PDB file of C-alpha atoms and ligand atoms in Angstrom:
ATOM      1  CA  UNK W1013      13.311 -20.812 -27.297  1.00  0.00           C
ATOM      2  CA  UNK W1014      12.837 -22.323 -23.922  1.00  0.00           C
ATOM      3  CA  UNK W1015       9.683 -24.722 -23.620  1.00  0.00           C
ATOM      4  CA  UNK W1016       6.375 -23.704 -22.009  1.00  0.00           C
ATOM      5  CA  UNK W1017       6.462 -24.361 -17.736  1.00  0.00           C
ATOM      6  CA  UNK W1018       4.560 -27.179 -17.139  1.00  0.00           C
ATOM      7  CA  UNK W1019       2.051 -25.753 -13.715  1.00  0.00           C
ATOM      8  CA  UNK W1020       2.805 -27.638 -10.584  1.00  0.00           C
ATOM      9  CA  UNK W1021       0.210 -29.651  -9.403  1.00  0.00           C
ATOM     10  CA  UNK W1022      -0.322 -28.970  -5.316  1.00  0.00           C
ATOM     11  CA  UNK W1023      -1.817 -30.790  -3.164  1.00  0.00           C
ATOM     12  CA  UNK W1024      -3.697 -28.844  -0.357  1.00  0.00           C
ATOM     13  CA  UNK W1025      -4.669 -31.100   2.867  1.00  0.00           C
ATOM     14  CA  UNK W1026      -8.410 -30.335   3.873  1.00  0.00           C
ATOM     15  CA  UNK W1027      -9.502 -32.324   6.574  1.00  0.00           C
ATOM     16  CA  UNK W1028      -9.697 -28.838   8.707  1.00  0.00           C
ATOM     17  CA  UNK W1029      -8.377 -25.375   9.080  1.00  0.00           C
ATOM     18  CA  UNK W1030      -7.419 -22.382   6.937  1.00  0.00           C
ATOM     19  CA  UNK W1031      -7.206 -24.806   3.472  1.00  0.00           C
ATOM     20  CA  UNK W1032      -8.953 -22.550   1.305  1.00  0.00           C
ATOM     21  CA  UNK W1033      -6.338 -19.867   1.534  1.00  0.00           C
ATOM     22  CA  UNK W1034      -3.985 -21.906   0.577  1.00  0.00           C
ATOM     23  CA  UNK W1035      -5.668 -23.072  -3.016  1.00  0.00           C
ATOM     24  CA  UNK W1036      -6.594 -18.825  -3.429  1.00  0.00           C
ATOM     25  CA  UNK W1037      -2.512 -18.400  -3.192  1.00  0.00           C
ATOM     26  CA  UNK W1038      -1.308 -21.370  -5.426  1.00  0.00           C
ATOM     27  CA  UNK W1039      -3.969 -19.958  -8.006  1.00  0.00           C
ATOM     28  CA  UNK W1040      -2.846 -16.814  -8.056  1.00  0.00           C
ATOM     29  CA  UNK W1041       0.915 -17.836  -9.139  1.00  0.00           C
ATOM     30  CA  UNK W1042      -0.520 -20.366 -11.341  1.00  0.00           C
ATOM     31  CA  UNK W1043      -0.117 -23.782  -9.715  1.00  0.00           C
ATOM     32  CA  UNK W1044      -3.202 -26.073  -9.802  1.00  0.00           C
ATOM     33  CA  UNK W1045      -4.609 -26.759  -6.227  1.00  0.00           C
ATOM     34  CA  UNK W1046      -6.037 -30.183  -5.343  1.00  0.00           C
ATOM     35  CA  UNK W1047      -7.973 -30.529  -2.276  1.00  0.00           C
ATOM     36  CA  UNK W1048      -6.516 -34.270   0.299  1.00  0.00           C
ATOM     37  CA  UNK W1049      -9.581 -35.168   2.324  1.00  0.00           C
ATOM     38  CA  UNK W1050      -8.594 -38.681   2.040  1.00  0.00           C
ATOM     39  CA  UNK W1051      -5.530 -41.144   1.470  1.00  0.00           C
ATOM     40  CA  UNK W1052      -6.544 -41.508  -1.931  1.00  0.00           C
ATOM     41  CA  UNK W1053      -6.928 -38.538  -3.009  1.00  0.00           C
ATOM     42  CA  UNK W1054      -2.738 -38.058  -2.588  1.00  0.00           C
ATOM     43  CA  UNK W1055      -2.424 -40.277  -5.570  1.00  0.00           C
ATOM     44  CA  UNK W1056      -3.876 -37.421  -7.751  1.00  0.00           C
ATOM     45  CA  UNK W1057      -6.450 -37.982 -10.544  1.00  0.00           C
ATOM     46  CA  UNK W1058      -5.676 -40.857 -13.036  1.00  0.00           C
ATOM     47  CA  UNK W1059      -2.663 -41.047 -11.361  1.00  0.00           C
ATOM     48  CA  UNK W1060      -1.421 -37.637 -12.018  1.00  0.00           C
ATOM     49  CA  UNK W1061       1.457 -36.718 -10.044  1.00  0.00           C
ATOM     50  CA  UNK W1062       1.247 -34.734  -6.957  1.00  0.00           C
ATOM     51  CA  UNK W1063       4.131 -32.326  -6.970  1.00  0.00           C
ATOM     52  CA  UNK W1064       4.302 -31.213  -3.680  1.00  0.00           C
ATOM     53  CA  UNK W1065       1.864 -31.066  -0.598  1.00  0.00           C
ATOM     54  CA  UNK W1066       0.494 -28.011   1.539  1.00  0.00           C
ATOM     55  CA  UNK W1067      -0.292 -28.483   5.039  1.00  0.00           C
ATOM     56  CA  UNK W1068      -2.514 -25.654   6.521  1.00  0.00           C
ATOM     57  CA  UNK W1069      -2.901 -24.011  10.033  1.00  0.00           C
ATOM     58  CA  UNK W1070      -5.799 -24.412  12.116  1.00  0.00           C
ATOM     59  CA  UNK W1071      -5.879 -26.837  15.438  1.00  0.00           C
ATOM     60  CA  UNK W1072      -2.955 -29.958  15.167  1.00  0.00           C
ATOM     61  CA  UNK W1073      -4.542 -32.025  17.470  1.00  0.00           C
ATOM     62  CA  UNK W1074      -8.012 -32.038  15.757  1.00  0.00           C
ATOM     63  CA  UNK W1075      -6.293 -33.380  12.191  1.00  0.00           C
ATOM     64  CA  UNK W1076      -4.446 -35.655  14.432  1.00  0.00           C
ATOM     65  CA  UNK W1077      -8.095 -36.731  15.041  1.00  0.00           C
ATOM     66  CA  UNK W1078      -8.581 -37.135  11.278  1.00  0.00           C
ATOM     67  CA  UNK W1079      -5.369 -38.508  10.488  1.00  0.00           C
ATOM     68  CA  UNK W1080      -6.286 -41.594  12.739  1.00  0.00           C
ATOM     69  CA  UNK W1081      -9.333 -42.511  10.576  1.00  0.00           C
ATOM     70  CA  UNK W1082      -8.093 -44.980   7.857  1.00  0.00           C
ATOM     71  CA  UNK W1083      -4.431 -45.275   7.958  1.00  0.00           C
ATOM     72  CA  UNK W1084      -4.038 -41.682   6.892  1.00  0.00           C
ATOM     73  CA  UNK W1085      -1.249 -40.779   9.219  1.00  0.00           C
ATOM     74  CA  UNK W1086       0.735 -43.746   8.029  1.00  0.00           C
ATOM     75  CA  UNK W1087       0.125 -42.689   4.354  1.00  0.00           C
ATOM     76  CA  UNK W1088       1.069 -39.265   4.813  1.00  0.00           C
ATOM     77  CA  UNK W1089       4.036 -40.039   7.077  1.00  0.00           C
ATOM     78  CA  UNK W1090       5.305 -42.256   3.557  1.00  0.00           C
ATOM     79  CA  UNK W1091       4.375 -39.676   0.951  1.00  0.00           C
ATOM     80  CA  UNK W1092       5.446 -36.809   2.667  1.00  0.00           C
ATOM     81  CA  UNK W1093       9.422 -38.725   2.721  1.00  0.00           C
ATOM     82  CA  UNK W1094       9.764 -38.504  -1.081  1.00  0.00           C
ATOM     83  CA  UNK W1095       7.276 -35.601  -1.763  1.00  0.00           C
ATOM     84  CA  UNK W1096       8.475 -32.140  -0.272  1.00  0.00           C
ATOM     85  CA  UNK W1097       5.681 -31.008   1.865  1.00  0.00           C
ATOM     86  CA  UNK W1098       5.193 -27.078   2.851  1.00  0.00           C
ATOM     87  CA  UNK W1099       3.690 -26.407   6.222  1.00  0.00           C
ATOM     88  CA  UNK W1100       2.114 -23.510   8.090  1.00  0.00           C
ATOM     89  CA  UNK W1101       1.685 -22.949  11.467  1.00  0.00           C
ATOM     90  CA  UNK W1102      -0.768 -26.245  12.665  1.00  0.00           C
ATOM     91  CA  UNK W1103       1.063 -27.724   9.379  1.00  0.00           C
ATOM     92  CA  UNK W1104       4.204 -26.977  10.795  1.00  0.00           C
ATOM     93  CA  UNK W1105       3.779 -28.915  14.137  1.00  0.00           C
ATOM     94  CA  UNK W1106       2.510 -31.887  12.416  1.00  0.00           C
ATOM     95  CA  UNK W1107       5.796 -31.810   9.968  1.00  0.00           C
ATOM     96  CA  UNK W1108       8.440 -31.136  13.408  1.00  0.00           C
ATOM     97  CA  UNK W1109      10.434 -34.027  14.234  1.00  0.00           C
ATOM     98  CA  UNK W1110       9.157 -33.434  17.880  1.00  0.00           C
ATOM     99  CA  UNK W1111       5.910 -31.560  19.826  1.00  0.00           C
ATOM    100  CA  UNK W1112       6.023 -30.029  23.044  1.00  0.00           C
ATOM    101  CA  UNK W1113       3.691 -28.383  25.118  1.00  0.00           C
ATOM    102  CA  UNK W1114       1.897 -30.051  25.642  1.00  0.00           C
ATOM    103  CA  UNK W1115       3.484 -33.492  23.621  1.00  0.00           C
ATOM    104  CA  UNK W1116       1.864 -35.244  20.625  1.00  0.00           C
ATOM    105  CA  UNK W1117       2.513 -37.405  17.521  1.00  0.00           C
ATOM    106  CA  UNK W1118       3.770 -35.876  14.538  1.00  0.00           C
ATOM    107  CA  UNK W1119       5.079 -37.001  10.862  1.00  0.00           C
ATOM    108  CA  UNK W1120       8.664 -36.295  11.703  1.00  0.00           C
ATOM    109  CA  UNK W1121       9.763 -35.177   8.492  1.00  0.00           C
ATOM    110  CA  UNK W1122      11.064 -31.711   9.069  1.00  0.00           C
ATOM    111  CA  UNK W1123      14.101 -31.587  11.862  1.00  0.00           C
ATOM    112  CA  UNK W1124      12.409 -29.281  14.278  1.00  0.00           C
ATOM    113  CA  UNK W1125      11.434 -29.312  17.689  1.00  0.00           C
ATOM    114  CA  UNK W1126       8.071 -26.667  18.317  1.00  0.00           C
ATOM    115  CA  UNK W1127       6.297 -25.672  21.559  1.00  0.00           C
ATOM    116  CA  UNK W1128       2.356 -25.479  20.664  1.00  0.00           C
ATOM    117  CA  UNK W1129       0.602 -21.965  21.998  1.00  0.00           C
ATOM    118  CA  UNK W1130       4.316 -20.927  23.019  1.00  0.00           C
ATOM    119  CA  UNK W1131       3.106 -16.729  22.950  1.00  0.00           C
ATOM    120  CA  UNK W1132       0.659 -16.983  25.702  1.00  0.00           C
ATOM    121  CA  UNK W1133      -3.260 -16.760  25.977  1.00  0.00           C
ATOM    122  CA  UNK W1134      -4.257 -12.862  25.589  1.00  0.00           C
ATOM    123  CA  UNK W1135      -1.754 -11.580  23.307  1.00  0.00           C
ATOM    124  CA  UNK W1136      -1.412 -14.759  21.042  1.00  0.00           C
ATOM    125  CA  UNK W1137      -2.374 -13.279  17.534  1.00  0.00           C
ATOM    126  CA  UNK W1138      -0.699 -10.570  15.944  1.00  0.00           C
ATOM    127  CA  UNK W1139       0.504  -9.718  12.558  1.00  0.00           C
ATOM    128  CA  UNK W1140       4.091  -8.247  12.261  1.00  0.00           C
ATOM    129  CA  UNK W1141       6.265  -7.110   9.257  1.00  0.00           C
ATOM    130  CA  UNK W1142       9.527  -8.168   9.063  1.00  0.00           C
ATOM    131  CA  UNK W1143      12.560  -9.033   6.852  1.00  0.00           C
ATOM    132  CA  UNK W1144      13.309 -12.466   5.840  1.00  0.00           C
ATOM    133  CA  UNK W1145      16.177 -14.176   3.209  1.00  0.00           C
ATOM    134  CA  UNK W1146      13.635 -14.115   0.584  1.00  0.00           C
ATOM    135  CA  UNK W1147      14.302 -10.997  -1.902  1.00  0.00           C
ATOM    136  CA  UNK W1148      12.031  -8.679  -1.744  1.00  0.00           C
ATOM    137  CA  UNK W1149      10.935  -5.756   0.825  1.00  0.00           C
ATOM    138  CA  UNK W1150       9.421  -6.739   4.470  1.00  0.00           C
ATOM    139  CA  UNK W1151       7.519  -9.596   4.633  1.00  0.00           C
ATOM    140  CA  UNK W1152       3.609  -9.350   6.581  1.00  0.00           C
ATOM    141  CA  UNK W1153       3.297 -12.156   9.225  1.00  0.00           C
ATOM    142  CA  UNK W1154      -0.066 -13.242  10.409  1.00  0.00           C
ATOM    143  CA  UNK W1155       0.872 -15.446  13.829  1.00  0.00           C
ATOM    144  CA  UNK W1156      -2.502 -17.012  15.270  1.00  0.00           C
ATOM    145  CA  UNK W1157      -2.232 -19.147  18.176  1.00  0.00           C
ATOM    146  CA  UNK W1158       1.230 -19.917  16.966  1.00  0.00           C
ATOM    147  CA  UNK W1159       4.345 -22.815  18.111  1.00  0.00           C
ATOM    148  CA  UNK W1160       7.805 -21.779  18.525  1.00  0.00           C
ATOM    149  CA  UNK W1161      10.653 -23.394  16.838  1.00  0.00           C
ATOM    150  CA  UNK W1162      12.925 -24.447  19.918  1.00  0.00           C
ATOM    151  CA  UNK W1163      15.238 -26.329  18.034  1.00  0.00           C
ATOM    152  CA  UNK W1164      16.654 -26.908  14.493  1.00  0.00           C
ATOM    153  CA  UNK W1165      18.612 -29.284  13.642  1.00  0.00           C
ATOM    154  CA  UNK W1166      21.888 -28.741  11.058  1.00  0.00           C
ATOM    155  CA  UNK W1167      20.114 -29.391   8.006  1.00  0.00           C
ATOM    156  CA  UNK W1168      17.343 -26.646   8.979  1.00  0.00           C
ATOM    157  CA  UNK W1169      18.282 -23.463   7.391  1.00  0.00           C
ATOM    158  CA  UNK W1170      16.470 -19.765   9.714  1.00  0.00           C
ATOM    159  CA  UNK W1171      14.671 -17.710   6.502  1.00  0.00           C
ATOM    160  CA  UNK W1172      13.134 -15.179   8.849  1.00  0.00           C
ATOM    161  CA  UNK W1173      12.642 -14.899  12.913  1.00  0.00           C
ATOM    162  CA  UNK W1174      10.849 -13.298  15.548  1.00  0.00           C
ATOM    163  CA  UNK W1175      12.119 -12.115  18.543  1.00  0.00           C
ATOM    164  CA  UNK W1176      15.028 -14.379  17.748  1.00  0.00           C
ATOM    165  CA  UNK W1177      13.187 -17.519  16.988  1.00  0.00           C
ATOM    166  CA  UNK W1178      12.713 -18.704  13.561  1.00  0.00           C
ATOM    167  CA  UNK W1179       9.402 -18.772  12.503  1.00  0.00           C
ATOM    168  CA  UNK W1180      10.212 -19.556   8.522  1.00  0.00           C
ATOM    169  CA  UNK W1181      12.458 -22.470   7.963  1.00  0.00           C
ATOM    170  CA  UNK W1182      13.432 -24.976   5.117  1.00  0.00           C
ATOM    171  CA  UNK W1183      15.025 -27.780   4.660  1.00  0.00           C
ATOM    172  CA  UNK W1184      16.467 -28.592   1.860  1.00  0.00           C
ATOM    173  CA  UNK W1185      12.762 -29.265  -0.385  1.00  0.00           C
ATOM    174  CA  UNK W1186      11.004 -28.866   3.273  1.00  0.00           C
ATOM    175  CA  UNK W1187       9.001 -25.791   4.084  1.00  0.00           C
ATOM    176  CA  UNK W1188       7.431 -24.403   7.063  1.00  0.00           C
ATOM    177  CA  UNK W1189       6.523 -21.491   8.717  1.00  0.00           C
ATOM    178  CA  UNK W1190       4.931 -20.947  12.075  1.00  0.00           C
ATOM    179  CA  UNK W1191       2.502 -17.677  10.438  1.00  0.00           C
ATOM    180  CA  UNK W1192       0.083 -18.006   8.237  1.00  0.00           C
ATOM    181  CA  UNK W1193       1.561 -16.501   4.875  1.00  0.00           C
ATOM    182  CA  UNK W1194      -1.817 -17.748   2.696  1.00  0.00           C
ATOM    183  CA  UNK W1195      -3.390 -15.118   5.077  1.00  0.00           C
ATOM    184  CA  UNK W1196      -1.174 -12.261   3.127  1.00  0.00           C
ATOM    185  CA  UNK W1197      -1.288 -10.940   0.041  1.00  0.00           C
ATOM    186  CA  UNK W1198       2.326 -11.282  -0.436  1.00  0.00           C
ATOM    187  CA  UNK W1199       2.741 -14.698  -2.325  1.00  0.00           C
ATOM    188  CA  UNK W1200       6.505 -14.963  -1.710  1.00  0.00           C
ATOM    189  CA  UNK W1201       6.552 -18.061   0.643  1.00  0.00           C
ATOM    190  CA  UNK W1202       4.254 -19.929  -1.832  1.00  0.00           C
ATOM    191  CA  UNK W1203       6.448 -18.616  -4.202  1.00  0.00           C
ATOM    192  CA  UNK W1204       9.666 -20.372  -3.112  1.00  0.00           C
ATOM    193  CA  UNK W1205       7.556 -23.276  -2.606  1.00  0.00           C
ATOM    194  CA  UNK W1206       7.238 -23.748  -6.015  1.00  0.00           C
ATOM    195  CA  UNK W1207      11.013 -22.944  -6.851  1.00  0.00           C
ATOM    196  CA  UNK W1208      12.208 -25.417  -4.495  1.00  0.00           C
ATOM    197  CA  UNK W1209       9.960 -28.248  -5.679  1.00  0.00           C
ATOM    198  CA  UNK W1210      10.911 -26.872  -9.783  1.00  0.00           C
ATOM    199  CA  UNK W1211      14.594 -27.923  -7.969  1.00  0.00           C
ATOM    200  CA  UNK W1212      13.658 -31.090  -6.453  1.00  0.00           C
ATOM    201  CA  UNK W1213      11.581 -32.437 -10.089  1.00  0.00           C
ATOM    202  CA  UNK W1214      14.825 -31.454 -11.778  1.00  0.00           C
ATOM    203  CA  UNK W1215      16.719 -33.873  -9.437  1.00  0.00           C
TER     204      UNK W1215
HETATM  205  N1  LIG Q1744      -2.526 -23.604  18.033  1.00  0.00           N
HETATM  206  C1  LIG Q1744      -2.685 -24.483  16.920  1.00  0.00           C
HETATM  207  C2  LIG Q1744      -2.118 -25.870  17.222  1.00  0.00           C
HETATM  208  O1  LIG Q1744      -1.501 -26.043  18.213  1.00  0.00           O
HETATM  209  C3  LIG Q1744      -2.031 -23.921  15.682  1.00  0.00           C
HETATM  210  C4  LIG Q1744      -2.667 -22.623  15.305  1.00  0.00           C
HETATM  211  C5  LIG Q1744      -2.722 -22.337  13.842  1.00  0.00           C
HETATM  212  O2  LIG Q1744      -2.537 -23.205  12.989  1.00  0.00           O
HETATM  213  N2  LIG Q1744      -3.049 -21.107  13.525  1.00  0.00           N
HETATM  214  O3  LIG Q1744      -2.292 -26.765  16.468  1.00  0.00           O
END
């Protein structure tokens, strides 16, 4: 008999964007969301563990903004090191090791480099299907106002692309994608967020 799956406990950085998604899709595969509005809060109640840590889309520069206000940046930049963090689109360009287009600070955890708004004005949103490394059919992607991944470094393994960029990558417990997969009904890339942190806890 193999024992009982003990739920992963996510946390889900608030301070602005598309958060909310993000707790609907970790409920659905049975993780337990916890809403980051603050530096404390990434402790977890009573000290419970924080297994991992989602950061959403929505505007990069404006959680930048937040991120300022009490050390927060600093504390995340720390607790994102030993606890694998999972980052869409805006979440993505805060995790990339470097921000163009134009330039700005970022954690630095995830060997990327990403060019912010890098499909134009007009025709910047648009949701494709396509096949990724994951199992399973065609995956929907929902790109809003989305970076390009310019650069990966060797550690940073491609699990999907568009138009020959990746736009889902991972490294090693590291997650990020450039679309918005919270905005799906497919729960695949949440999915193998959990997998890969089941890995990492078993380290
Ligand atoms: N354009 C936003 C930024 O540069 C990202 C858009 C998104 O998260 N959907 O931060």
């Amino acid at each position: 008999m193999t024992a009982p799956v003990k739920p992963l406990t996510i946390g889900v950085l608030a301070l602005q964007g598309a958060y909310d998604a993000h707790v609907k899709a970790l409920t659905a595969i049975g993780a337990i969301p916890l809403l980051v509005r603050v530096p404390a809060e990434l402790v977890g109640p009573k000290g419970k563990k924080i297994d991992g840590l989602i950061m959403p889309g929505g505007e990069s520069t404006t959680m930048l903004k937040f991120l300022d206000r009490n050390g927060f940046f600093d504390v995340l930049k720390s607790f994102v090191a030993p606890t694998p963090p999972y980052g869409t689109c805006a979440g993505a360009i805060l995790l990339a090791a470097r921000v163009e287009h134009p330039a700005q600070r970022s954690l630095g955890a995830l060997d990327i480099t990403v060019e912010r708004n890098a499909y134009g004005r007009q025709i910047d949103s648009t949701i494709l299907t396509a096949p990724t490394s994951i199992p399973g059919p065609p995956l929907e992607m929902v790109f809003i106002r989305a970076p390009r991944i310019t650069r990966t470094g060797p550690a940073v393994e491609t699990l999907a692309t568009r138009d020959g960029f990746p736009v889902l990558v991972r490294q090693v417990h590291i997650l990020a994608a450039t679309f918005h997969p919270e905005l799906s009904n497919d729960t695949r890339v949440h999915q193998l967020f959990l997998d890969l942190l089941a890995q990492h806890s078993r380290k």
